[in-house]
mmCIF file of C-alpha atoms in Angstrom:
data_model
loop_
_atom_site.group_PDB
_atom_site.id
_atom_site.type_symbol
_atom_site.label_atom_id
_atom_site.label_comp_id
_atom_site.label_asym_id
_atom_site.label_seq_id
_atom_site.Cartn_x
_atom_site.Cartn_y
_atom_site.Cartn_z
ATOM 1 C CA MET A 1 83.619 99.454 95.648
ATOM 2 C CA GLY A 2 85.004 97.623 92.606
ATOM 3 C CA LYS A 3 87.824 95.182 92.210
ATOM 4 C CA VAL A 4 91.128 96.141 90.648
ATOM 5 C CA GLN A 5 92.427 93.300 88.549
ATOM 6 C CA GLY A 6 96.106 92.476 89.000
ATOM 7 C CA GLU A 7 96.644 94.660 92.041
ATOM 8 C CA GLY A 8 94.155 93.231 94.519
ATOM 9 C CA ASP A 9 90.695 94.427 95.362
ATOM 10 C CA TYR A 10 89.533 97.277 97.523
ATOM 11 C CA GLN A 11 86.923 95.291 99.473
ATOM 12 C CA SER A 12 89.456 92.726 100.669
ATOM 13 C CA ALA A 13 92.004 95.418 101.522
ATOM 14 C CA LYS A 14 89.434 97.382 103.516
ATOM 15 C CA LYS A 15 88.258 94.264 105.370
ATOM 16 C CA PHE A 16 91.849 93.371 106.245
ATOM 17 C CA ASP A 17 92.562 96.924 107.451
ATOM 18 C CA ASP A 18 89.351 97.026 109.506
ATOM 19 C CA ASP A 19 89.993 93.587 111.037
ATOM 20 C CA GLU A 20 93.591 94.492 111.853
ATOM 21 C CA ALA A 21 92.542 97.763 113.528
ATOM 22 C CA ALA A 22 89.879 95.922 115.547
ATOM 23 C CA PHE A 23 92.450 93.364 116.697
ATOM 24 C CA VAL A 24 94.834 96.097 117.840
ATOM 25 C CA ARG A 25 92.028 97.872 119.711
ATOM 26 C CA SER A 26 91.023 94.574 121.357
ATOM 27 C CA GLY A 27 94.099 94.600 123.566
ATOM 28 C CA ARG A 28 95.041 91.034 122.602
ATOM 29 C CA VAL A 29 98.258 91.889 120.739
ATOM 30 C CA ASP A 30 100.655 91.154 123.625
ATOM 31 C CA GLN A 31 98.929 87.847 124.383
ATOM 32 C CA ALA A 32 99.036 86.806 120.719
ATOM 33 C CA ALA A 33 102.726 87.707 120.520
ATOM 34 C CA ARG A 34 103.489 85.582 123.588
ATOM 35 C CA GLU A 35 101.520 82.674 122.137
ATOM 36 C CA ALA A 36 103.469 82.955 118.864
ATOM 37 C CA GLU A 37 106.855 82.617 120.552
ATOM 38 C CA PRO A 38 108.735 79.406 119.753
ATOM 39 C CA LYS A 39 108.023 76.603 122.215
ATOM 40 C CA SER A 40 111.480 75.035 121.878
ATOM 41 C CA GLN A 41 114.956 75.761 120.556
ATOM 42 C CA ALA A 42 114.214 73.500 117.584
ATOM 43 C CA GLU A 43 111.126 75.563 116.744
ATOM 44 C CA ALA A 44 113.145 78.795 117.131
ATOM 45 C CA ASP A 45 115.794 77.422 114.760
ATOM 46 C CA GLU A 46 113.101 76.420 112.250
ATOM 47 C CA MET A 47 111.557 79.913 112.399
ATOM 48 C CA LYS A 48 114.956 81.546 111.884
ATOM 49 C CA LYS A 49 115.665 79.265 108.914
ATOM 50 C CA ALA A 50 112.285 80.175 107.351
ATOM 51 C CA GLU A 51 112.988 83.879 107.887
ATOM 52 C CA GLN A 52 116.381 83.576 106.210
ATOM 53 C CA ALA A 53 114.847 81.666 103.284
ATOM 54 C CA GLY A 54 112.281 84.412 102.797
ATOM 55 C CA LYS A 55 114.892 87.143 102.974
ATOM 56 C CA SER A 56 117.080 85.321 100.452
ATOM 57 C CA ARG A 57 114.335 85.764 97.850
ATOM 58 C CA SER A 58 113.674 89.426 98.616
ATOM 59 C CA ARG A 59 114.873 92.360 96.594
ATOM 60 C CA GLY A 60 116.578 93.698 99.683
ATOM 61 C CA GLU A 61 113.851 95.907 101.141
ATOM 62 C CA ASP A 62 113.164 95.180 104.791
ATOM 63 C CA ALA A 63 109.393 95.242 105.290
ATOM 64 C CA SER A 64 109.845 96.521 108.843
ATOM 65 C CA SER A 65 111.361 99.716 107.434
ATOM 66 C CA ARG A 66 108.205 100.597 105.503
ATOM 67 C CA LYS A 67 105.762 103.203 106.735
ATOM 68 C CA PRO A 68 102.611 101.798 108.362
ATOM 69 C CA ALA A 69 99.604 101.534 106.049
ATOM 70 C CA SER A 70 97.786 104.194 108.064
ATOM 71 C CA SER A 71 100.321 106.775 106.906
ATOM 72 C CA VAL A 72 99.700 106.068 103.224
ATOM 73 C CA ASP A 73 98.273 109.051 101.374
ATOM 74 C CA SER A 74 94.536 108.597 100.790
ATOM 75 C CA LYS A 75 95.084 109.348 97.082
ATOM 76 C CA THR A 76 97.251 106.235 96.859
ATOM 77 C CA ARG A 77 94.513 104.021 98.299
ATOM 78 C CA THR A 78 91.810 105.308 95.983
ATOM 79 C CA ARG A 79 93.863 105.236 92.789
ATOM 80 C CA GLY A 80 92.118 103.488 89.929
ATOM 81 C CA LYS A 81 88.551 103.983 91.150
#
């Protein structure tokens, strides 16, 4: 599997997808989400501020509205091979 310059590389994308799927299957998602919760109001405020800063630089698309990667057409993933 070769690299695609400028758009990422297929090996890294596949590894990420495989690792993400393994994590979901592991059953540790809820625990990880609980551990990621802010530990204080100050930390919650800092997280909210960082979120707002990120959104201020976006083009307006909300990433949570995108389709999951698993629903992407296989032709899209293999383009450029």
